[in-house]
């Protein structure tokens, strides 16, 4: 008889709720091993005995054939004394108070479940909550760990005998699939009117589809919250939705029936197709092929945010006559997404005609993620469903909470080994969004059993996230906004040496109390030096100048022409508001000063005709980008001035030439492109100068303005041509959604340094 050996194996990573134990079971049986496998907070533990050949084969299979959703981060194997197990079993989950394992994000419906959903013979035919261990809700339904049915919102449904059999059979695809359900025992869906009064004796989904065809607006409860849904090809429905939601121009995302339909509307590369059909199913920004949908869906945009159905319920909203649905997250402006039934009626009854409810509770709301492919790589713009809370490896020494910034807020929490970036929270500018933010932080603290003793905030004293941070116990550290941006990109690219950080965004508080946003830093993970920036201009009217681009237009005009500005033959200068603002500028009223590139984009947009106020962040920049004519290669003049050890970009020559061209009725599409070319040119010029002076050849590009594809591509390619190494954002957003990662990293480094000095 062959000699028997024993191996004790601990596996860390995303290994719970992804079919890992049945996978272990099947392979143990296949390799003729005895022993057991069990889930613990810390991961999956395996104790096995068998011949050395069989054990080797088994371990090889563990490492190479893990289920699709599993991420094996670490596999520790120890030899132990043989105790002669006689069977192989799956043991009950054990609760222990140690470091937790990772939680899987919510996963889109898998192909096997989709087949069953559409198969008339299947007992789950058209059942809107079908799922298995390879798909379905996870993060949004988990109340605490370890991940088990009793710790999710599925606890109120008891399994019928058929479902129970699947749940208990290690060889079944639904073995320990916690949200497992069927029409007999699981959640149900129903339709109500706009006051939440249920329609009796109607087929909820059939009726909902009919209503969509009639141009009605329905609030649909999905995986992470409610969507407002209407037929995207129905101009009137889209217009009504815009009016009722008071959302005049911000583009709506659309869900399309399948990939072939998407290809009718948009160009789709191989990389883009992989992301669209993959198991995360983000909203992907694609280039429109033609304007087949009503203009109101995504006004002024060259791109369209598109996603495929990801919840089984979504598949059932389409039929032969419905190909494209508007799918926009349901909230009242400035507030977090609605995710509970009663709350939906309370807040949305004035916006929608019907509600499509279900009774699987959402414990944690999660928004749709948004991504874009540039330079053949996925770049996440909003990191939420399908992505969060996947961890980021960071080695540190403290338990840290980084509170993030104000807009597109995320927070980041971590300990010695690992950090978790929260899902997209949104703009922290209302009492409701602050409450949501605080609840999420509490949830993460409990879930991962983390009790932060170091809390990090943005330097801006008046942000809700800063105020929150200052109320926490422990050491409190402030980190400069643009430094955090640059370092978030360094974390993503694993860089630990000094770099040139080019950070272009809308608003960030500088360490001189001014508003920064067109910054060139020399920085490492601990400190930064501001070595260059855009010229300083006033923000007339303060915060108002952010929403009203014409104010920045006027400010730049005043900067470029001084008192002569009045002589310019520009119609806009005649308005009462302009005359007042100009006299305020002449009187040198103490307006805030800014070096923000976002505000420069606003000014340029205003000068070539962007009228009125912006209704979402970056709107004026989107206006410029979408009108730019890519055939134009010329640019405008500018100066690089050396001022007190800093390089300053003087944009006045550019502004003067733009005005000449506006006065001479040159095409806006040409001016818009020349403007982009100029920003590109001075950025590259600046990096060259800094690189020569400081001997640094690595550049990181960060900040929300780099979501502008023209600028991003041209700057990237220009810098590479100059022989510089350029690092960019991929999984961590370049906008303020990534700031918390940088904050956490910088605080870790600062504390390490402090401890070394003690
Ligand atoms: Zn499935
Ligand atoms: Zn059942
Ligand atoms: Fe920012």
XYZ file of C-alpha atoms and ligand atoms in Angstrom:
761
model
C 0.000 0.000 0.000
C 1.209 3.541 -0.836
C 2.246 5.827 1.975
C -0.367 8.397 3.070
C 0.475 12.043 3.827
C -1.551 14.902 5.318
C -1.656 18.543 4.224
C -3.354 21.466 5.983
C -4.161 24.227 3.504
C -5.362 27.780 4.157
C -6.595 29.777 1.183
C -7.123 33.539 1.329
C -8.730 35.751 -1.234
C -12.215 35.969 -2.680
C -13.136 32.394 -1.869
C -16.520 32.646 -0.172
C -19.809 32.676 -1.988
C -18.122 31.855 -5.257
C -18.497 28.064 -5.285
C -15.069 27.419 -3.834
C -15.934 24.661 -1.366
C -17.807 22.518 -3.910
C -14.849 22.993 -6.216
C -12.552 21.735 -3.442
C -14.954 18.875 -2.727
C -15.121 17.740 -6.355
C -11.365 17.767 -6.741
C -10.736 16.043 -3.423
C -13.075 13.247 -4.477
C -11.499 13.157 -7.930
C -8.018 12.845 -6.392
C -9.179 10.244 -3.908
C -8.364 12.344 -0.855
C -9.988 12.152 2.594
C -10.534 14.951 5.083
C -12.641 18.114 5.055
C -13.048 21.706 3.856
C -14.667 24.622 5.692
C -15.271 28.369 5.435
C -13.901 30.651 8.114
C -13.760 34.411 8.385
C -10.168 34.233 7.338
C -10.685 32.144 4.228
C -11.140 28.514 3.283
C -9.418 25.800 5.329
C -8.726 22.377 3.874
C -7.420 19.329 5.689
C -6.586 16.436 3.349
C -4.866 13.058 3.353
C -3.750 10.927 0.424
C -0.771 9.747 -1.574
C 1.877 12.268 -2.470
C 0.927 12.082 -6.179
C -2.732 12.718 -5.405
C -1.962 15.568 -3.027
C 0.307 17.205 -5.602
C -2.373 16.860 -8.270
C -4.997 18.312 -5.892
C -2.894 21.357 -4.979
C -2.121 21.948 -8.633
C -5.861 21.927 -9.425
C -6.568 24.312 -6.532
C -4.154 26.813 -7.942
C -4.999 26.509 -11.599
C -8.689 25.697 -11.884
C -10.389 27.859 -9.275
C -13.996 28.890 -10.086
C -14.402 31.977 -12.284
C -15.264 34.432 -9.486
C -12.623 33.240 -7.045
C -9.425 35.189 -6.508
C -6.794 33.119 -4.704
C -4.547 35.653 -3.027
C -2.553 33.314 -0.845
C -2.273 29.561 -0.373
C -0.452 28.341 2.739
C 0.325 24.614 3.008
C 1.548 22.872 6.165
C 2.468 19.220 6.737
C 0.718 17.473 9.613
C 0.656 14.037 11.194
C -1.728 11.592 9.521
C -4.921 10.862 11.459
C -6.558 8.565 8.891
C -9.718 10.321 7.767
C -12.155 7.924 6.116
C -14.361 10.321 4.116
C -14.233 13.803 2.608
C -16.789 16.257 3.988
C -17.785 19.896 3.800
C -17.874 21.206 7.383
C -20.171 23.885 8.740
C -18.972 27.493 8.646
C -17.237 28.560 11.817
C -17.532 32.009 13.276
C -14.315 33.417 14.632
C -13.194 36.854 15.523
C -10.143 37.215 13.398
C -9.271 39.068 10.247
C -11.975 38.626 7.698
C -11.838 37.341 4.217
C -12.817 39.346 1.191
C -16.345 39.867 0.012
C -17.392 39.332 -3.549
C -19.078 42.241 -5.318
C -22.521 41.686 -6.878
C -22.143 39.620 -10.026
C -24.194 39.780 -13.224
C -26.357 36.814 -14.274
C -24.196 33.967 -15.609
C -24.811 32.268 -18.966
C -26.038 29.014 -17.413
C -28.642 30.848 -15.343
C -29.604 32.917 -18.379
C -30.275 29.718 -20.329
C -32.468 28.428 -17.529
C -34.269 31.757 -17.288
C -35.288 31.493 -20.949
C -36.059 27.762 -20.928
C -39.787 27.064 -20.726
C -39.095 23.602 -19.315
C -37.058 24.911 -16.424
C -38.696 25.403 -13.045
C -37.195 28.896 -12.932
C -38.455 29.932 -16.376
C -38.784 33.732 -16.308
C -38.129 33.809 -12.573
C -36.601 37.253 -11.909
C -34.408 36.152 -8.993
C -32.615 33.160 -10.495
C -28.945 32.912 -9.475
C -26.216 30.405 -8.608
C -22.768 30.323 -7.010
C -21.334 31.970 -10.115
C -23.716 34.921 -10.168
C -26.207 37.032 -8.283
C -26.253 39.606 -5.514
C -23.526 39.468 -2.854
C -22.223 42.705 -1.371
C -25.618 44.419 -1.522
C -27.369 41.756 0.578
C -24.667 40.917 3.134
C -25.360 42.248 6.629
C -22.275 40.758 8.264
C -19.714 38.006 7.944
C -19.214 35.099 7.633
C -21.180 34.989 4.416
C -24.074 32.646 5.045
C -27.791 32.751 4.195
C -28.594 33.770 7.773
C -26.390 36.861 7.536
C -27.970 38.128 4.322
C -31.338 39.684 3.546
C -32.326 36.262 2.110
C -32.750 35.003 5.667
C -36.479 35.725 5.582
C -37.074 33.194 2.781
C -36.833 29.532 3.714
C -35.742 27.162 1.007
C -38.326 24.792 -0.504
C -37.345 21.135 -0.752
C -36.086 21.447 -4.354
C -33.971 24.487 -3.571
C -32.737 22.893 -0.369
C -31.561 19.844 -2.256
C -29.559 22.036 -4.646
C -28.217 24.068 -1.754
C -26.970 20.981 0.078
C -25.558 19.035 -2.839
C -21.847 19.761 -3.264
C -22.032 18.718 -6.890
C -24.830 21.171 -7.707
C -24.174 24.617 -9.210
C -26.266 26.072 -6.395
C -24.449 24.397 -3.517
C -24.459 27.029 -0.761
C -25.544 29.719 -3.206
C -26.872 31.941 -0.419
C -29.438 33.853 -2.507
C -30.755 30.593 -4.045
C -34.490 30.853 -4.673
C -37.304 29.763 -6.958
C -40.902 30.791 -7.683
C -42.093 28.477 -4.903
C -39.974 29.785 -2.058
C -38.189 32.961 -3.121
C -38.764 36.691 -3.540
C -41.593 37.950 -5.706
C -42.152 40.960 -7.906
C -45.260 43.178 -8.142
C -46.427 46.305 -9.906
C -48.051 49.334 -8.280
C -49.341 52.700 -9.375
C -47.433 55.863 -8.599
C -48.811 55.913 -5.053
C -47.592 52.433 -4.314
C -51.048 50.800 -4.582
C -50.584 47.251 -5.839
C -52.353 46.040 -8.985
C -54.009 42.747 -8.120
C -54.342 39.941 -10.651
C -51.894 41.307 -13.168
C -48.739 39.749 -14.499
C -46.339 42.357 -13.132
C -43.614 41.981 -15.745
C -45.921 41.621 -18.754
C -47.822 44.714 -17.701
C -44.638 46.650 -16.990
C -43.415 45.933 -20.534
C -46.710 47.099 -21.966
C -46.514 50.315 -19.965
C -42.964 50.947 -21.164
C -44.155 50.563 -24.757
C -46.814 53.159 -24.025
C -44.149 55.622 -22.966
C -44.616 55.343 -19.211
C -41.881 55.796 -16.652
C -41.340 53.012 -14.143
C -39.186 52.879 -11.032
C -37.646 49.410 -11.110
C -35.991 47.873 -8.076
C -32.903 45.974 -9.161
C -29.797 44.633 -7.423
C -28.322 47.711 -5.757
C -31.248 50.125 -5.814
C -33.976 51.628 -7.977
C -33.653 52.753 -11.582
C -35.923 55.111 -13.437
C -36.775 53.290 -16.625
C -38.450 54.281 -19.874
C -38.322 53.363 -23.552
C -35.235 55.190 -24.836
C -36.576 55.359 -28.388
C -39.648 57.271 -27.231
C -38.768 60.959 -27.436
C -41.708 62.088 -25.368
C -41.014 59.628 -22.572
C -37.374 60.719 -22.360
C -38.367 64.368 -22.348
C -40.960 63.790 -19.620
C -38.389 61.976 -17.512
C -35.948 64.892 -17.877
C -38.601 67.374 -16.842
C -39.871 65.409 -13.881
C -36.389 64.556 -12.665
C -35.250 68.162 -13.180
C -32.229 66.910 -15.003
C -31.980 69.015 -18.149
C -28.776 67.815 -19.790
C -26.799 65.238 -17.836
C -26.679 62.161 -20.076
C -28.806 59.114 -19.252
C -27.330 55.626 -19.366
C -29.169 53.128 -21.522
C -29.574 49.381 -21.186
C -29.702 47.489 -24.466
C -31.238 44.089 -25.047
C -28.081 42.377 -26.268
C -24.645 42.997 -27.745
C -25.940 42.979 -31.340
C -28.281 45.836 -30.561
C -25.401 47.754 -28.967
C -23.414 47.319 -32.185
C -26.234 48.940 -34.137
C -25.938 52.097 -32.082
C -22.278 52.275 -31.118
C -18.851 51.211 -32.279
C -17.568 48.380 -30.104
C -13.933 47.204 -30.009
C -12.914 43.722 -28.832
C -11.818 45.091 -25.471
C -15.100 46.935 -25.092
C -17.116 43.862 -26.010
C -15.322 41.800 -23.377
C -16.206 44.347 -20.710
C -19.821 44.678 -21.871
C -20.530 40.952 -21.772
C -18.304 40.187 -18.756
C -19.574 39.471 -15.277
C -19.278 43.025 -13.909
C -21.550 44.717 -16.448
C -20.638 48.362 -15.892
C -22.054 51.243 -17.878
C -19.480 51.550 -20.645
C -19.030 54.839 -22.479
C -19.042 54.016 -26.196
C -18.784 56.189 -29.278
C -22.152 56.672 -30.934
C -22.377 55.340 -34.477
C -25.292 57.465 -35.419
C -27.891 59.558 -33.673
C -30.663 56.968 -33.726
C -31.955 57.648 -30.251
C -33.704 60.903 -29.274
C -31.132 63.671 -28.680
C -32.416 64.051 -25.152
C -30.891 60.722 -24.064
C -27.350 62.103 -24.121
C -27.444 65.708 -25.333
C -24.280 67.055 -26.973
C -22.352 63.874 -26.345
C -20.281 61.912 -28.815
C -20.528 58.984 -26.435
C -23.337 56.984 -24.971
C -23.254 55.154 -21.618
C -24.439 51.635 -22.379
C -24.879 48.480 -20.353
C -26.371 45.041 -20.827
C -28.986 43.514 -18.527
C -27.306 42.161 -15.399
C -30.167 41.172 -13.100
C -32.544 38.467 -14.370
C -35.329 40.985 -13.797
C -33.759 43.273 -16.417
C -33.841 40.560 -19.095
C -37.575 40.345 -18.570
C -38.107 44.057 -19.287
C -37.192 43.551 -22.955
C -39.097 41.882 -25.766
C -39.351 42.017 -29.597
C -40.518 45.603 -29.410
C -38.199 46.949 -26.725
C -34.498 47.136 -27.542
C -33.222 50.099 -25.559
C -34.278 51.384 -22.143
C -33.168 54.471 -20.282
C -31.730 53.189 -16.982
C -30.835 56.009 -14.703
C -30.376 55.587 -10.986
C -33.381 56.776 -9.039
C -32.708 59.667 -6.743
C -33.792 63.209 -6.174
C -31.040 65.530 -7.207
C -28.269 65.777 -4.640
C -29.461 62.747 -2.693
C -28.290 59.149 -2.642
C -29.966 56.479 -4.754
C -33.283 55.178 -3.452
C -33.184 51.482 -2.496
C -36.125 50.706 -0.199
C -39.758 50.230 -1.215
C -41.439 52.705 1.143
C -38.732 55.287 0.560
C -39.288 54.902 -3.194
C -42.972 55.776 -2.952
C -42.199 58.691 -0.704
C -39.533 60.193 -2.925
C -40.337 59.115 -6.472
C -44.105 59.185 -6.805
C -43.900 62.585 -8.493
C -41.438 61.310 -11.077
C -42.755 57.899 -12.120
C -46.038 56.405 -13.329
C -45.502 52.946 -11.831
C -43.301 51.022 -9.453
C -41.955 47.540 -10.092
C -41.167 46.335 -6.589
C -39.732 43.161 -5.146
C -39.230 41.882 -1.635
C -35.591 40.890 -1.638
C -34.235 43.603 0.572
C -31.186 45.574 -0.410
C -29.039 46.020 2.671
C -26.373 48.169 1.057
C -27.264 50.293 -1.971
C -24.747 50.046 -4.818
C -24.774 52.228 -7.921
C -23.899 51.026 -11.404
C -20.216 51.347 -12.218
C -19.035 53.452 -15.147
C -16.034 52.624 -17.316
C -14.409 53.679 -20.514
C -11.771 52.122 -22.741
C -8.912 54.407 -23.732
C -5.600 53.134 -25.131
C -7.109 49.650 -25.166
C -7.481 49.625 -21.396
C -10.479 49.780 -19.183
C -10.520 52.957 -17.084
C -13.031 52.980 -14.277
C -14.721 56.329 -13.802
C -17.226 55.303 -11.141
C -16.251 52.264 -9.105
C -19.285 50.564 -7.606
C -21.372 47.468 -8.514
C -19.289 44.547 -9.737
C -16.033 46.225 -8.656
C -16.363 47.342 -5.039
C -15.372 46.292 -2.449
C -12.484 44.426 -4.060
C -9.423 45.123 -1.964
C -6.213 46.937 -2.788
C -2.976 45.538 -1.424
C -1.190 48.083 0.730
C 1.290 47.290 3.437
C 1.077 49.598 6.416
C 1.069 49.644 10.154
C -2.112 51.388 11.241
C -5.798 50.851 10.948
C -6.693 53.818 8.813
C -9.833 55.496 7.596
C -9.320 57.909 4.701
C -12.420 60.047 4.369
C -12.095 61.130 0.732
C -13.087 64.419 -0.839
C -16.443 66.057 -1.465
C -17.515 65.245 -5.006
C -17.887 61.654 -6.205
C -16.878 60.643 -2.706
C -15.454 57.285 -1.767
C -13.674 56.395 1.434
C -10.917 53.894 1.960
C -10.376 51.814 5.065
C -7.567 49.419 5.770
C -5.148 47.808 8.158
C -1.640 46.427 8.011
C -2.232 44.221 4.986
C -5.031 45.437 2.891
C -7.277 48.398 2.142
C -10.856 48.428 0.931
C -12.022 51.204 -1.332
C -15.720 51.826 -0.796
C -18.199 51.874 -3.625
C -19.026 55.269 -5.114
C -20.965 57.251 -2.495
C -21.698 60.394 -4.518
C -21.430 64.097 -3.823
C -21.342 64.876 -0.107
C -23.454 67.987 -0.210
C -26.676 67.129 1.557
C -27.710 65.826 4.922
C -29.013 62.644 3.249
C -25.763 61.925 1.460
C -23.810 62.541 4.663
C -26.054 60.065 6.511
C -25.482 57.493 3.769
C -21.724 58.119 3.950
C -21.663 57.613 7.711
C -23.723 54.424 7.445
C -21.345 53.015 4.845
C -18.318 53.758 7.012
C -19.971 52.037 9.990
C -20.848 49.052 7.790
C -17.273 48.651 6.548
C -15.880 48.998 10.064
C -18.157 46.228 11.338
C -17.878 44.006 8.280
C -14.113 43.934 8.299
C -13.782 44.339 12.086
C -11.631 47.436 11.667
C -11.346 50.128 14.286
C -9.345 52.960 12.765
C -6.845 54.750 14.976
C -5.739 57.077 12.216
C -8.210 59.222 10.286
C -7.284 61.143 7.145
C -9.071 64.083 5.578
C -8.758 66.631 2.791
C -7.117 69.923 3.746
C -10.256 71.866 2.822
C -11.718 72.858 6.208
C -15.354 73.130 5.087
C -15.981 69.751 3.482
C -18.482 67.463 5.196
C -15.889 64.679 4.973
C -13.338 66.895 6.757
C -15.828 67.826 9.471
C -16.677 64.150 9.887
C -12.993 63.198 10.167
C -12.283 65.788 12.826
C -14.979 64.292 15.059
C -13.376 60.843 15.042
C -11.167 59.376 17.742
C -7.487 58.717 17.091
C -4.822 60.608 15.224
C -6.164 62.971 12.573
C -4.074 63.807 9.514
C -4.825 66.265 6.690
C -3.603 65.533 3.171
C -3.477 67.941 0.225
C -6.027 67.110 -2.466
C -3.788 67.009 -5.525
C -1.039 65.156 -3.732
C -3.646 62.509 -2.868
C -4.716 62.383 -6.542
C -1.147 61.803 -7.729
C -0.459 59.176 -5.076
C -3.685 57.293 -5.897
C -2.239 56.841 -9.388
C 1.124 55.786 -7.886
C -0.623 53.151 -5.735
C -2.398 51.755 -8.756
C 0.887 51.532 -10.665
C 2.992 50.379 -7.734
C 5.444 53.284 -7.886
C 7.579 54.091 -4.873
C 9.956 56.741 -6.216
C 9.566 60.473 -6.801
C 7.534 61.376 -9.873
C 6.236 64.393 -11.714
C 2.560 64.533 -10.791
C 0.354 66.306 -13.321
C -2.989 66.839 -11.611
C -5.769 68.549 -13.517
C -9.158 68.888 -11.876
C -11.899 71.303 -10.935
C -11.431 72.193 -7.314
C -8.982 71.263 -4.599
C -7.768 73.180 -1.596
C -4.138 74.202 -1.852
C -1.804 74.456 1.115
C -1.756 78.225 0.543
C -5.544 78.404 1.027
C -6.133 79.043 -2.694
C -8.104 76.838 -5.036
C -5.770 74.642 -7.030
C -6.469 72.442 -10.025
C -3.816 72.906 -12.708
C -0.890 71.493 -10.768
C 2.555 70.132 -11.481
C 4.047 68.450 -8.438
C 7.245 66.664 -7.659
C 6.059 64.101 -5.176
C 6.570 60.766 -3.567
C 4.178 58.890 -1.323
C 4.978 61.087 1.649
C 5.460 64.633 0.464
C 5.146 66.973 -2.470
C 6.543 70.184 -3.833
C 4.457 72.358 -6.121
C 6.825 73.107 -8.996
C 4.401 74.508 -11.533
C 0.841 75.606 -12.090
C -1.599 77.493 -14.266
C -1.709 81.266 -13.889
C -3.846 82.474 -11.007
C -7.156 84.150 -11.826
C -10.100 85.331 -9.757
C -13.237 83.308 -9.315
C -15.710 86.147 -9.411
C -18.639 85.312 -7.178
C -16.745 82.463 -5.477
C -18.608 79.132 -5.613
C -21.054 80.620 -8.138
C -18.246 80.738 -10.685
C -18.178 76.925 -10.674
C -21.773 76.660 -11.863
C -21.744 79.689 -14.176
C -18.951 79.445 -16.737
C -19.534 82.978 -18.064
C -18.053 84.298 -14.816
C -14.791 82.494 -15.512
C -14.945 83.690 -19.112
C -15.079 87.258 -17.879
C -12.348 86.697 -15.322
C -9.972 85.366 -17.989
C -10.871 88.258 -20.273
C -10.042 90.717 -17.533
C -6.786 88.881 -16.883
C -5.861 89.077 -20.569
C -7.017 92.597 -21.422
C -7.223 94.487 -18.138
C -9.161 97.741 -18.515
C -9.239 97.366 -22.302
C -11.728 94.549 -21.981
C -14.611 97.015 -22.288
C -13.552 97.986 -25.778
C -13.991 94.425 -27.077
C -16.875 94.046 -29.523
C -18.432 91.132 -27.631
C -22.185 91.047 -27.212
C -22.027 89.161 -23.931
C -20.143 92.033 -22.294
C -23.199 94.246 -22.595
C -25.364 92.316 -20.189
C -26.156 93.816 -16.826
C -24.605 90.895 -14.967
C -21.378 91.221 -16.966
C -21.115 94.944 -16.356
C -21.609 94.433 -12.620
C -19.102 91.630 -12.420
C -16.554 93.576 -14.415
C -16.781 96.507 -12.074
C -16.332 94.111 -9.148
C -13.160 92.820 -10.824
C -11.933 96.381 -11.400
C -12.510 97.220 -7.756
C -10.334 94.212 -6.920
C -12.959 92.689 -4.656
C -11.383 89.832 -2.688
C -12.577 86.931 -4.841
C -10.936 83.538 -4.327
C -7.951 82.865 -6.569
C -7.699 79.710 -8.595
C -5.255 77.794 -10.790
C -7.859 75.209 -11.782
C -7.783 73.746 -15.301
C -11.456 72.900 -14.876
C -12.174 76.632 -14.602
C -10.022 77.318 -17.669
C -12.189 74.844 -19.611
C -15.275 76.647 -18.279
C -13.895 79.977 -19.461
C -13.045 78.661 -22.923
C -16.502 77.102 -23.259
C -18.133 80.382 -22.252
C -16.025 82.411 -24.665
C -17.080 80.296 -27.638
C -20.739 80.220 -26.740
C -21.636 77.976 -23.798
C -24.638 79.705 -22.345
C -26.215 79.580 -18.931
C -25.330 77.429 -15.960
C -23.843 73.979 -15.804
C -26.041 71.298 -14.272
C -23.366 68.675 -13.627
C -19.645 68.681 -12.923
C -17.532 68.984 -16.047
C -20.425 69.902 -18.347
C -18.628 72.822 -19.983
C -15.589 70.645 -20.621
C -17.809 67.990 -22.193
C -19.288 70.704 -24.409
C -15.824 71.693 -25.629
C -14.694 68.124 -26.127
C -17.755 67.052 -28.061
C -17.557 69.965 -30.476
C -13.793 69.803 -31.154
C -12.777 69.049 -34.738
C -9.970 66.499 -34.534
C -8.576 67.455 -37.954
C -7.238 70.735 -36.607
C -3.590 70.537 -35.545
C -2.814 74.200 -34.789
C -2.697 75.636 -31.334
C -2.573 79.010 -29.593
C 0.428 80.787 -28.077
C 1.158 80.785 -24.335
C 4.114 81.670 -22.120
C 5.964 79.641 -19.524
C 7.244 82.007 -16.879
C 9.647 81.226 -14.044
C 8.371 82.771 -10.848
C 9.828 82.166 -7.383
C 11.162 78.688 -8.197
C 7.921 77.731 -9.904
C 6.942 77.528 -13.542
C 3.721 79.345 -14.320
C 1.689 78.915 -17.485
C 0.522 82.271 -18.764
C -2.657 81.662 -20.758
C -3.275 85.319 -21.701
C -1.843 85.030 -25.233
C -4.205 82.102 -25.857
C -7.239 83.961 -24.546
C -6.456 86.983 -26.732
C -6.200 84.857 -29.852
C -9.399 82.963 -29.049
C -11.168 86.318 -28.797
C -9.721 87.460 -32.136
C -11.105 84.321 -33.723
C -14.469 84.645 -32.019
C -14.752 88.225 -33.260
C -13.839 87.030 -36.761
C -16.548 84.372 -36.618
C -14.191 81.438 -36.820
C -15.772 78.025 -36.309
C -16.294 76.957 -32.699
C -15.254 73.401 -33.601
C -11.864 74.735 -34.686
C -11.409 76.938 -31.623
C -12.386 74.069 -29.340
C -9.780 71.774 -30.868
C -7.073 74.462 -30.863
C -7.831 75.024 -27.184
C -7.309 71.308 -26.447
C -4.102 71.364 -28.502
C -2.817 74.314 -26.492
C -3.500 72.726 -23.107
C -1.746 69.612 -24.410
C 1.221 71.643 -25.636
C 1.823 73.562 -22.420
C 1.424 70.390 -20.353
C 4.102 68.594 -22.348
C 6.309 71.672 -22.367
C 6.012 71.986 -18.627
C 6.822 68.312 -18.010
C 9.920 68.612 -20.230
C 11.181 71.615 -18.279
C 10.515 70.010 -14.893
C 12.072 66.759 -15.998
C 15.254 68.538 -17.101
C 15.477 70.616 -13.967
C 14.808 67.832 -11.458
C 16.129 64.807 -13.334
C 12.862 62.898 -12.967
C 11.510 60.994 -15.955
C 8.354 59.399 -14.584
C 5.051 61.219 -14.902
C 1.687 60.337 -13.362
C -1.504 61.802 -14.817
C -4.375 62.266 -12.402
C -7.458 64.385 -11.731
C -10.934 64.316 -13.234
C -10.042 66.559 -16.193
C -8.146 63.573 -17.634
C -11.515 61.956 -18.313
C -11.371 64.266 -21.323
C -10.203 61.814 -23.953
C -8.670 64.331 -26.358
C -6.518 65.809 -23.633
C -5.629 62.465 -22.078
C -4.575 60.822 -25.340
C -2.618 63.780 -26.656
C -0.795 64.452 -23.393
C -0.034 60.753 -22.950
C 1.306 60.300 -26.451
C 3.203 63.594 -26.379
C 4.985 62.731 -23.135
C 5.879 59.255 -24.343
C 7.333 60.807 -27.496
C 9.524 62.976 -25.276
C 10.954 59.820 -23.725
C 9.104 60.119 -20.425
C 7.439 57.158 -18.720
C 3.762 57.893 -18.167
C 1.500 56.238 -15.585
C -2.279 56.460 -15.748
C -5.397 55.410 -13.872
C -7.181 52.160 -14.670
C -9.017 50.529 -11.769
C -8.884 53.528 -9.408
C -10.807 56.508 -10.818
C -8.712 59.536 -11.863
C -11.475 61.799 -10.519
C -12.203 62.511 -6.855
C -13.469 58.919 -6.473
C -9.806 57.878 -6.172
C -8.640 60.514 -3.721
C -9.237 58.404 -0.593
C -6.741 55.780 -1.781
C -4.051 58.441 -2.074
C -4.986 59.882 1.319
C -4.637 56.480 2.957
C -1.276 55.809 1.354
C 0.176 59.189 2.284
C -1.004 58.884 5.902
C 0.605 55.445 6.155
C 3.914 56.855 4.971
C 3.739 59.898 7.232
C 3.067 57.728 10.290
C 5.870 55.361 9.396
C 8.229 58.308 9.228
C 6.981 59.712 12.556
C 7.485 56.352 14.239
C 10.978 56.060 12.845
C 11.837 59.440 14.327
C 10.520 58.648 17.816
Zn -25.695 31.730 -12.336
Zn -37.426 27.057 -3.963
Fe -9.988 66.501 -7.468
